[in-house]
Coordinates of C-alpha atoms in Angstrom, one line a residue:
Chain A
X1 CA 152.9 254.2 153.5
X2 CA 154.6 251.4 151.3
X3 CA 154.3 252.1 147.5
X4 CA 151.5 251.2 146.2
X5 CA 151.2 251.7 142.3
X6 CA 148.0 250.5 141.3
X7 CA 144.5 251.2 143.6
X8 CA 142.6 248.3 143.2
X9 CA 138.8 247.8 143.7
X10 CA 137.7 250.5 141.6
X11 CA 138.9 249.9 138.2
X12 CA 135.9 248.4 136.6
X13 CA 136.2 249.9 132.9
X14 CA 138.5 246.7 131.8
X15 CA 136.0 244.4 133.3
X16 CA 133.1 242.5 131.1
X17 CA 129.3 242.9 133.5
X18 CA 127.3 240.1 132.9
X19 CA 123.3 241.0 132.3
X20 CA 122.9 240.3 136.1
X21 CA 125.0 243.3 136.8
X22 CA 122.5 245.8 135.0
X23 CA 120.2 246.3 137.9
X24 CA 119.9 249.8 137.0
X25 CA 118.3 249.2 134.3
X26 CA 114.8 248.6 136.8
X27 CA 116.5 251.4 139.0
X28 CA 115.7 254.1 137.2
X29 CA 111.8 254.6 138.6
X30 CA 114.0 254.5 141.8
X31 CA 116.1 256.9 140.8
X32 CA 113.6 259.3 140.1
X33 CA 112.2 258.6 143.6
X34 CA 115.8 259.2 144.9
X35 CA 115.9 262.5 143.0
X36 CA 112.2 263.5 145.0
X37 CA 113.7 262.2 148.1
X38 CA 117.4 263.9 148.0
X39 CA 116.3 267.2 149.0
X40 CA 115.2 265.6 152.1
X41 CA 117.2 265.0 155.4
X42 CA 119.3 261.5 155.3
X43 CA 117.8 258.4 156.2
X44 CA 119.4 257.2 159.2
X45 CA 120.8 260.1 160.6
X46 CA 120.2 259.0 164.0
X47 CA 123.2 256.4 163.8
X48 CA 126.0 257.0 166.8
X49 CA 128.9 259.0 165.4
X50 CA 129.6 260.8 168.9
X51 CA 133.1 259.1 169.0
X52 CA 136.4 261.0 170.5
X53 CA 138.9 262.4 167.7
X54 CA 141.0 259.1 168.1
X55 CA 142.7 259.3 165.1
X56 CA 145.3 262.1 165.7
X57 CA 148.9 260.5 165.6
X58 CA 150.1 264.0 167.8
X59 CA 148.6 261.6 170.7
X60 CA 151.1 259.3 169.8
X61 CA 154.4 261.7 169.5
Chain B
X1 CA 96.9 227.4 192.9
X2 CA 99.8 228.1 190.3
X3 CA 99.0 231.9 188.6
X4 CA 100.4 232.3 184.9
X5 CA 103.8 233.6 185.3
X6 CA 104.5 230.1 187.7
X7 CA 102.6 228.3 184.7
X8 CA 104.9 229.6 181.9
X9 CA 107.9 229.2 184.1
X10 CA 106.8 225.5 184.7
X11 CA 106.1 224.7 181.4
X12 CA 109.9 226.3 180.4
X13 CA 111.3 224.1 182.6
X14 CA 109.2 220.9 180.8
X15 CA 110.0 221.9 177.2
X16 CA 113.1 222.7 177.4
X17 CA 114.6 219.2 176.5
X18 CA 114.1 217.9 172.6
X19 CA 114.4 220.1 169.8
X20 CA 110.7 219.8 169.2
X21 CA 109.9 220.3 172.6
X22 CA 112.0 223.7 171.9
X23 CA 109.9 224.5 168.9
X24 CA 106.4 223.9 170.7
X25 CA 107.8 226.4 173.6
X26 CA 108.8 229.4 171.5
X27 CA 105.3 229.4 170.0
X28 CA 103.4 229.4 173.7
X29 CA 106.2 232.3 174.9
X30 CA 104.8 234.1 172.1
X31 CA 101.4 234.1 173.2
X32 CA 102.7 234.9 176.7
X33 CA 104.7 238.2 176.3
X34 CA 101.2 239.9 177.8
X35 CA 101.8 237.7 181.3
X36 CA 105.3 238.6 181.3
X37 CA 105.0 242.2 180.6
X38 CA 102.1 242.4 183.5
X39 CA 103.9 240.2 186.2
X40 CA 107.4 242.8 185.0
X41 CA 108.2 243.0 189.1
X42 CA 108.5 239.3 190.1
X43 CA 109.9 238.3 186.7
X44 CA 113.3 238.5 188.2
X45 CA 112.3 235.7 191.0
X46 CA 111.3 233.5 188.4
X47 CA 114.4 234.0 186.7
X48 CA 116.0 232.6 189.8
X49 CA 113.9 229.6 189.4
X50 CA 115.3 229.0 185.6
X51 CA 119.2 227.6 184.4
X52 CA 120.4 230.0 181.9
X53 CA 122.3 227.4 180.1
X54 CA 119.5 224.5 180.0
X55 CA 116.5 226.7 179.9
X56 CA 117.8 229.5 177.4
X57 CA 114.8 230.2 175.3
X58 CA 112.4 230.7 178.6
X59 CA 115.8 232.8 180.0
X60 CA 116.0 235.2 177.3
X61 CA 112.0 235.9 177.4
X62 CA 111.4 236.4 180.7
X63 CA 115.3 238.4 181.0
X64 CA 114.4 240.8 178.0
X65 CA 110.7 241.5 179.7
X66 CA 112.4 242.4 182.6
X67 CA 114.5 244.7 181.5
X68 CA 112.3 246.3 178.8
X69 CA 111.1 249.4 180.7
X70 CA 113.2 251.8 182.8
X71 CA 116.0 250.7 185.0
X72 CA 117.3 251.9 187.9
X73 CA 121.6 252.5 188.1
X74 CA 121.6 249.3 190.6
X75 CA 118.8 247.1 188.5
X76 CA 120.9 247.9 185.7
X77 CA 124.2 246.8 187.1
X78 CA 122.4 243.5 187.5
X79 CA 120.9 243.3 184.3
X80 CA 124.2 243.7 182.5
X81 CA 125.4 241.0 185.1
X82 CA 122.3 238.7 184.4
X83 CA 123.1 239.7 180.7
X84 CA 126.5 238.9 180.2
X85 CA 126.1 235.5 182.3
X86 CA 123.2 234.5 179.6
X87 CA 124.8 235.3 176.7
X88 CA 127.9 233.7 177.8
X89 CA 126.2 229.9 179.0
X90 CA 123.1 230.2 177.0
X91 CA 122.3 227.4 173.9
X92 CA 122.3 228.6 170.4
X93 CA 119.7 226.1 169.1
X94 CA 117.2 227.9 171.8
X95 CA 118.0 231.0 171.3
X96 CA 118.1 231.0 167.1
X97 CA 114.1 230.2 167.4
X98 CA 113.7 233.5 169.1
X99 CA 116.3 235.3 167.1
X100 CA 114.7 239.2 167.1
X101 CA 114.0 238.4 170.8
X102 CA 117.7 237.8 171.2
X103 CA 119.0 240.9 169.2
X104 CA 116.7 243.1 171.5
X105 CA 118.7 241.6 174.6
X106 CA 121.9 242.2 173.0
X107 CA 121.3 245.4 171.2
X108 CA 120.0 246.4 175.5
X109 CA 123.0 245.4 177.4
X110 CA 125.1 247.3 174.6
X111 CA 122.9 250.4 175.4
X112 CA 123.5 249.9 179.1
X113 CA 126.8 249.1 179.0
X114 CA 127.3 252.6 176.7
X115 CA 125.0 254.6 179.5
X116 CA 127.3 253.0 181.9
X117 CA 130.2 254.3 180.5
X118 CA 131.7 250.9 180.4
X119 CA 131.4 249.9 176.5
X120 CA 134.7 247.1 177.6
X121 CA 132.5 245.1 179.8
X122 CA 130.1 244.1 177.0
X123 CA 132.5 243.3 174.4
X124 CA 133.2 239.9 175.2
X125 CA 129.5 239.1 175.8
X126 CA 128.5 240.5 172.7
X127 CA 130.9 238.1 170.6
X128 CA 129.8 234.9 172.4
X129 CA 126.3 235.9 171.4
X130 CA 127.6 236.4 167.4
X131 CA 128.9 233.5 167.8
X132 CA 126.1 231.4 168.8
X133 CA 123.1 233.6 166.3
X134 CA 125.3 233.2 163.7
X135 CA 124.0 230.1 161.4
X136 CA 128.0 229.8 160.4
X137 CA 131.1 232.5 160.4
X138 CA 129.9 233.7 156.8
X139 CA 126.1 235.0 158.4
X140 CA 126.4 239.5 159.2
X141 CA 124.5 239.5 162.1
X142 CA 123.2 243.3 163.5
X143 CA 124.9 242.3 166.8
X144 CA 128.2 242.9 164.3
X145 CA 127.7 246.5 164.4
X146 CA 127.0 246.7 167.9
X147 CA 130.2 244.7 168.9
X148 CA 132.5 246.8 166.4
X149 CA 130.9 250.4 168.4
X150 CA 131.9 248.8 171.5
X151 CA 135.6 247.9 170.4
X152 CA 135.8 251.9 168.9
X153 CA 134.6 253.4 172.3
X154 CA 136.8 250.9 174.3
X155 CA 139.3 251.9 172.4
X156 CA 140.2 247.6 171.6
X157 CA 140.5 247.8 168.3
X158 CA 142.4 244.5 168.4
X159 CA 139.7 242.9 169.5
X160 CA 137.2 244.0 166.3
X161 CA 139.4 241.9 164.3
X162 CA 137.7 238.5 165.7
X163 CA 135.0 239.3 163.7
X164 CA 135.9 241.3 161.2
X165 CA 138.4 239.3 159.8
X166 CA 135.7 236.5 159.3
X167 CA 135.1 236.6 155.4
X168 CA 131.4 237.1 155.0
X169 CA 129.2 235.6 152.3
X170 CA 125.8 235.8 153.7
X171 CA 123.1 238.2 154.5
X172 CA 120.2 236.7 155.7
X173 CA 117.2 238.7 157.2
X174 CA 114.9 235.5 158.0
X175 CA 118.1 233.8 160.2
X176 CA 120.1 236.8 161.5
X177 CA 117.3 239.8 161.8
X178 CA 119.7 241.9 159.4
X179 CA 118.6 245.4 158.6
X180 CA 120.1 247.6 155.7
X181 CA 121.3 250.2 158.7
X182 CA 123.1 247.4 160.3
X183 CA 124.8 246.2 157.3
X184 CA 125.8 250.0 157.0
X185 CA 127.1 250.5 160.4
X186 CA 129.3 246.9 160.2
X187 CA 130.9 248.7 157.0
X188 CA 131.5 252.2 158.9
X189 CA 132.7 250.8 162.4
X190 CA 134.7 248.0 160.9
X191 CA 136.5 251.3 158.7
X192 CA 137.0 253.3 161.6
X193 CA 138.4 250.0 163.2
X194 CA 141.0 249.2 160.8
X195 CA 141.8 252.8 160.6
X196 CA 143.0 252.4 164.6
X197 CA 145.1 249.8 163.5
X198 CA 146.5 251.6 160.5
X199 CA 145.5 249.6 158.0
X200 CA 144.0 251.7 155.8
X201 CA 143.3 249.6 152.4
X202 CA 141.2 247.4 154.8
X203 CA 139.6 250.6 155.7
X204 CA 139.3 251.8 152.2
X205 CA 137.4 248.5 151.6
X206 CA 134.9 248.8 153.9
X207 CA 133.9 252.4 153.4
X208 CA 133.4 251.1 149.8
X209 CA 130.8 248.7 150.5
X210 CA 128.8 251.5 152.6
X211 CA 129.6 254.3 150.0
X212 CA 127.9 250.7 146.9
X213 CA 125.7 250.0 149.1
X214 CA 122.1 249.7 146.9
X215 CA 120.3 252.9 147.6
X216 CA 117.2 254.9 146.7
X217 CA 117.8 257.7 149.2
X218 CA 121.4 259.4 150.8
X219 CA 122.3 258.0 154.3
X220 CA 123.4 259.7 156.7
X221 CA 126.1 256.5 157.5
X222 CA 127.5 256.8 154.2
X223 CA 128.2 259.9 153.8
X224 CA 130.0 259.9 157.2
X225 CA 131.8 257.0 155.4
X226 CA 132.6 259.0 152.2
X227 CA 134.4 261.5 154.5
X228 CA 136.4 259.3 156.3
X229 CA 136.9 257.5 153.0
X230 CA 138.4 260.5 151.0
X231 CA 141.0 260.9 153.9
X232 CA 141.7 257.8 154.1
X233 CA 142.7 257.8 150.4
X234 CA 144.7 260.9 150.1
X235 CA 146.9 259.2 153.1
X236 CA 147.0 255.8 151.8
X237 CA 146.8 256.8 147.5
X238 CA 147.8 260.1 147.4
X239 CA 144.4 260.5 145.5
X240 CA 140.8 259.8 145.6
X241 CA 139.4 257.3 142.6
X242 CA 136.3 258.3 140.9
X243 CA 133.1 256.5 142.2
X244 CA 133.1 252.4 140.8
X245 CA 130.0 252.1 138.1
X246 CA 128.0 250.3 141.0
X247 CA 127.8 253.0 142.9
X248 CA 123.8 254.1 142.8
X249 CA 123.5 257.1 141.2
X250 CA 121.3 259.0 144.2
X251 CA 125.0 258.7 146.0
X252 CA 127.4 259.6 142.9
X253 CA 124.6 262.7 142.2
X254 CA 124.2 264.1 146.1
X255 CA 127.2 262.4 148.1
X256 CA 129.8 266.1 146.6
X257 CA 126.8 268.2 148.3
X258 CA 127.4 267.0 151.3
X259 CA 131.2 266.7 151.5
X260 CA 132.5 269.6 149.6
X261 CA 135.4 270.4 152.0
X262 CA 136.4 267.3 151.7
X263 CA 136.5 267.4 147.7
X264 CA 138.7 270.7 148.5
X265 CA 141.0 269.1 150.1
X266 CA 141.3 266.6 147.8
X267 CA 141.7 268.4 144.9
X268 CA 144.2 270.9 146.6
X269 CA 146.1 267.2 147.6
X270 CA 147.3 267.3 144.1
X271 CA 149.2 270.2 144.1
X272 CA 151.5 268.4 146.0
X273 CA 152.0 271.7 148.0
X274 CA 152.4 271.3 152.0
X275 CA 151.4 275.3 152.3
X276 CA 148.2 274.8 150.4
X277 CA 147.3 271.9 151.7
X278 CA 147.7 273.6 155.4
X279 CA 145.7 276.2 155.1
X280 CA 142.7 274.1 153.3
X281 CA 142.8 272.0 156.9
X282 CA 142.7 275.2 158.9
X283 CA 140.2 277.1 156.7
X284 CA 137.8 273.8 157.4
X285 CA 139.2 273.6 160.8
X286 CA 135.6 273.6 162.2
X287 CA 134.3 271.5 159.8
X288 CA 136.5 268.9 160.1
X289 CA 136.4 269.0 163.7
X290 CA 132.5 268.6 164.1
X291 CA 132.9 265.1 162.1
X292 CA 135.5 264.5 164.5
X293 CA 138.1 263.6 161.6
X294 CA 140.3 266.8 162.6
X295 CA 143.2 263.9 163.0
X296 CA 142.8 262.7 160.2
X297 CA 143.0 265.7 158.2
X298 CA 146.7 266.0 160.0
X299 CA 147.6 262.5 159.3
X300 CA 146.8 263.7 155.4
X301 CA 149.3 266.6 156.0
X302 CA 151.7 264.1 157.5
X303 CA 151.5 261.9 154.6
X304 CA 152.0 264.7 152.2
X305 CA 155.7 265.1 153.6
X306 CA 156.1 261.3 152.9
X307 CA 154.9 261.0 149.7
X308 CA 156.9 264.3 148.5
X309 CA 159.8 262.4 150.5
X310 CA 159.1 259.5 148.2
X311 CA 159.2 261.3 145.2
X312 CA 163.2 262.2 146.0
X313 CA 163.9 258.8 146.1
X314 CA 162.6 258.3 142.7
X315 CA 165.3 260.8 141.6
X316 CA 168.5 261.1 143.5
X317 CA 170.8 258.2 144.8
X318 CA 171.9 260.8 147.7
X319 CA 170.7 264.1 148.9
X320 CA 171.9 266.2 152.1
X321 CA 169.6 266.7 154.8
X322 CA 169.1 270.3 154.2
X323 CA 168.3 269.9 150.5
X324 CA 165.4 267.7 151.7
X325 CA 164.4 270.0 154.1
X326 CA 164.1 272.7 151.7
X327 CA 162.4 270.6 149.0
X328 CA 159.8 269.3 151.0
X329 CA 159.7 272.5 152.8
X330 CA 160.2 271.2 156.5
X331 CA 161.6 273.5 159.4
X332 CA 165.5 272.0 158.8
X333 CA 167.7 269.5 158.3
X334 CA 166.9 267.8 161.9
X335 CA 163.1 267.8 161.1
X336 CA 164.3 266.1 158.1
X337 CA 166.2 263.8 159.6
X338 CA 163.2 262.9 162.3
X339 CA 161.4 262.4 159.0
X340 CA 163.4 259.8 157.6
X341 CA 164.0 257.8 160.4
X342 CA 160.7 257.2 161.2
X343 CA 160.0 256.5 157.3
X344 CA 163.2 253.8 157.5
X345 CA 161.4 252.5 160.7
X346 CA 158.2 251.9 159.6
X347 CA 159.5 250.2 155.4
X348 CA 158.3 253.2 153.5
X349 CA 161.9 253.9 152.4
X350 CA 165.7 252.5 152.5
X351 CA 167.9 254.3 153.1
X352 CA 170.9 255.5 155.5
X353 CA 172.2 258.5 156.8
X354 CA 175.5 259.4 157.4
X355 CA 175.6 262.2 160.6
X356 CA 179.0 263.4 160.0
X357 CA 177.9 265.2 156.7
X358 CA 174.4 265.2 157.0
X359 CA 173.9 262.9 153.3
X360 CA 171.0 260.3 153.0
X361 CA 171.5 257.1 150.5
X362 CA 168.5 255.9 149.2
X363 CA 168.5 252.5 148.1
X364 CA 166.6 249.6 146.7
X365 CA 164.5 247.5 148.6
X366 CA 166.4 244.3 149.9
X367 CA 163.5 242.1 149.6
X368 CA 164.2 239.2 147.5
X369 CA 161.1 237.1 148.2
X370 CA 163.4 234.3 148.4
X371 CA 162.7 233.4 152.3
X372 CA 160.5 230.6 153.7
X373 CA 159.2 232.9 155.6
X374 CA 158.0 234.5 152.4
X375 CA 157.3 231.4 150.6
X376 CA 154.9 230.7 153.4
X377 CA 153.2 234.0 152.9
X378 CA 152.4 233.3 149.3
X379 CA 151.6 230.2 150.0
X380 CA 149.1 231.3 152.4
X381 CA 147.5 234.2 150.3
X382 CA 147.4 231.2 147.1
X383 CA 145.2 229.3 149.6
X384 CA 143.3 231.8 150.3
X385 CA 142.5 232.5 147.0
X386 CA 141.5 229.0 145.6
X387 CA 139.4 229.3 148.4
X388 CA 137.6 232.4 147.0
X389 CA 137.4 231.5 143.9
X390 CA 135.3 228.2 144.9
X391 CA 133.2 230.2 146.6
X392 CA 132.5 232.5 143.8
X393 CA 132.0 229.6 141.6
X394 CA 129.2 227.9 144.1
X395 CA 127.9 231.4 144.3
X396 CA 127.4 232.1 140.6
X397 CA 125.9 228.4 140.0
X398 CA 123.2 229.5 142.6
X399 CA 122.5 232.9 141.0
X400 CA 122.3 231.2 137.5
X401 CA 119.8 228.6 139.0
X402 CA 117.8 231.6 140.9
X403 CA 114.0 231.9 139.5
X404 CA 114.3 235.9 139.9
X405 CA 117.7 235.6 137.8
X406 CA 115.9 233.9 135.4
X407 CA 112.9 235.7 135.2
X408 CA 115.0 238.8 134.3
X409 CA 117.3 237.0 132.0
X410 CA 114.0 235.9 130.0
X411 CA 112.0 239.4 130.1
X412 CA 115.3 241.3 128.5
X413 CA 115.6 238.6 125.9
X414 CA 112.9 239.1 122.9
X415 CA 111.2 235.2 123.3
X416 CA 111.5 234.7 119.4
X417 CA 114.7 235.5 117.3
X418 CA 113.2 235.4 113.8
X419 CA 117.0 234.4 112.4
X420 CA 116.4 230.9 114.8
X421 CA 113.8 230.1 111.8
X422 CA 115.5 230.6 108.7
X423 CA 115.4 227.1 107.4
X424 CA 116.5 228.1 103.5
X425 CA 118.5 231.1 103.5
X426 CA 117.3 233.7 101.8
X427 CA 120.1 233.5 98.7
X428 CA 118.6 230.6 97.9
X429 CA 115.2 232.5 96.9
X430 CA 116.7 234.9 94.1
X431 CA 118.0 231.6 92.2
X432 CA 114.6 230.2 91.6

């Protein structure tokens, strides 16, 4: 991997959020509908994940 | 005396022409799905009466009724047949004013090209039809998904990148037929995809948008994302970022629950310590084999002797062979040396070794960015960006213009600052 000294994308703290960005502020009846919901199964869990292990570079020695 | 089915085919074949002719006809195949699904048997005879390209929106009805119940091995060869002909000939303006229709067709022949066990013979298929539901290159479409599962199982991952390098602006239920789960599944296959091709900050950035994704409830696609995602950054990063301030708080509360080895590993990561980080992979051996990222968990081991390989280069000019063998606690000085060439091969150090007394020069990277070929680059990515940040400018004008926006905006604001009405300030009442 080339050096890479900075991860971008998730650094957030230096940036100013507009009022549009506080959604959450509505979200928290959802959230307290998330926190009734976590304990149940994921949504979605259905979804095909039945791949091969494809991503083992000893394939490729 | 002409029975329905010959009546609907006859009157596809009349109003198939004008645009409004189109229009008219997608509202009388909607009251005929009934006929079609009764007269199922000779539905493939009047399909032999019909021209896929001219007659598209009658083609995809009467083809999807067709095929909607059980098939047979040989009536499904001919159905993906029939299918990919269609999809490849057939007119977007017919087939956008039927678009759920459509993705039923598509999301079919991906199922029976899957139960086929030949995911490759869909693929191109599958892209014509993006092509022609997509309003423009900017629309996700659910047939994304499907196309991007196809590419994984083929094992083209080259092929993904037609669409996935298309930068993408809009999501559009009405136009496209876009569920959540399909914007989901784009952002998890598309990972997996660029992780084939090793490009793992591409990766990185699509697991992110599954792992953001709004959310009242944990899915089960993004937490299958999250995994990969950790991985992915202790290979690429060395370490795994906290979650962005976006990220809805049902995931940043449950998503450790359900990946805990994962977190292990991570953690352990920063030690820095090949040993440790070992045996973390083989004490979640079975773990990490169910989610079928086993090889991934190896390729973080891997990329622990690279980064500690790294680290010497930071610090000595020259260093023998066996020094680095010992620091980095590899077998010897040849599985050193196998090391470094392949690091020198693939631009993640410079440096040479000299065989006759087994000493490795590190030096600086050569690049002087003075090149055209550089130039160009630059130039390219400069583009690029203007380009983006047009976009983001249109985009914001339409936010700040959006009645919801401004309905918000109005509700947090109190309607009445009292200060707005201070005509004589109040100093000016103690003098009197």
């Amino acid at each position: 991997m080339k050096p890479f000294p900075v991860y971008v994308g998730f650094d957030m703290e230096d940036q100013g959020v507009g009022a549009a960005m506080d959604v959450d502020l509505d979200g928290d009846a959802l959230d307290l509908l998330g926190d009734a919901l976590s304990d149940h199964k994921p949504s979605d869990a259905d979804f095909f994940n039945s791949f091969e292990d494809d991503f083992d570079d000893a394939d490729l020695a | 005396m002409m029975d329905s089915l010959d009546a609907v085919v006859t009157q596809v074949q009349a109003l198939s022409g004008s645009a409004d002719d189109c229009v008219h006809l997608a509202g009388l195949l909607k009251q005929s799905e009934s006929v079609l699904a009764v007269h199922a048997p000779r539905l493939l005879y009047a399909l032999a009466a019909l021209d896929p390209a001219k007659h598209s929106l009658g083609y995809l009805y009467l083809l999807e009724a067709h095929s909607s119940g059980t098939l047979s091995k040989e009536q499904a060869g001919s159905f993906v047949v029939a299918a990919s002909n269609f999809l490849t000939v057939c007119s977007a303006d017919q087939i956008r004013l039927a678009i759920d229709k459509f993705n039923i067709l598509c999301r079919r022949l991906k199922d029976q090209a899957m139960q086929m066990m030949e995911p490759s013979c869909a693929i191109l298929p599958l892209y014509a039809a993006i092509r022609k539901s997509q309003p423009s290159s900017e629309y996700l479409t659910p047939l994304h998904a499907d196309y991007l599962l196809l590419c994984l199982l083929s094992k083209c991952y080259k092929a993904g990148l037609n669409i996935l390098e298309d930068d993408i602006f809009e999501i559009d239920q009405k136009r496209t037929g876009l569920m959540p789960r399909d914007f989901l599944l784009h952002c998890y296959y598309g990972g997996m995809l660029y992780i084939g091709l090793k490009r793992f900050g591409k990766a990185l950035e699509f697991f992110q948008h599954a792992i953001t994704a709004p959310a009242t409830v944990l899915n089960a696609i993004t937490i299958a994302a999250y995994k990969k995602f950790v991985l992915v950054c202790l290979i690429h990063n060395g370490q795994v970022p906290p979650f962005p301030k976006y990220t809805p708080s049902v995931v940043q509360r449950n998503l450790k629950s359900c990946a805990q080895d994962y977190f292990d590993l991570a953690n352990l990561y920063n030690s820095r310590n090949i040993m440790d980080v070992k045996r973390c992979v083989n004490a979640h051996e079975d773990v990490f084999k169910n989610d079928t990222n086993l090889g991934l968990a190896n390729q973080v081991i891997a990329s622990l002797y690279k980064r500690n390989i790294q680290r010497l280069t930071q610090t000595y000019l020259t260093l023998s062979l066996q020094d680095i063998a010992d620091t980095v606690q590899l077998d010897g000085p040849k599985e050193a040396e196998l090391h470094i060439l392949q690091m020198i091969q693939d631009g993640e150090i410079f440096a040479t070794i000299n065989q006759k007394d087994g000493m490795v020069s590190f030096q600086e990277d050569p690049e002087q960015y003075n090149t055209r070929k550089m130039a160009n680059m630059l130039d390219s990515e400069i583009q690029h960006i203007i380009r983006l940040a047009k976009k983001l400018s249109s985009v914001d004008e339409q936010v700040l213009c959006d009645q919801n926006y401004l309905s918000k905006i109005g509700k947090d604001r109190p309607r009445y600052d009292p200060d707005d009405f201070e005509l004589v300030p109040q100093k000016m009442y103690t003098n009197l």
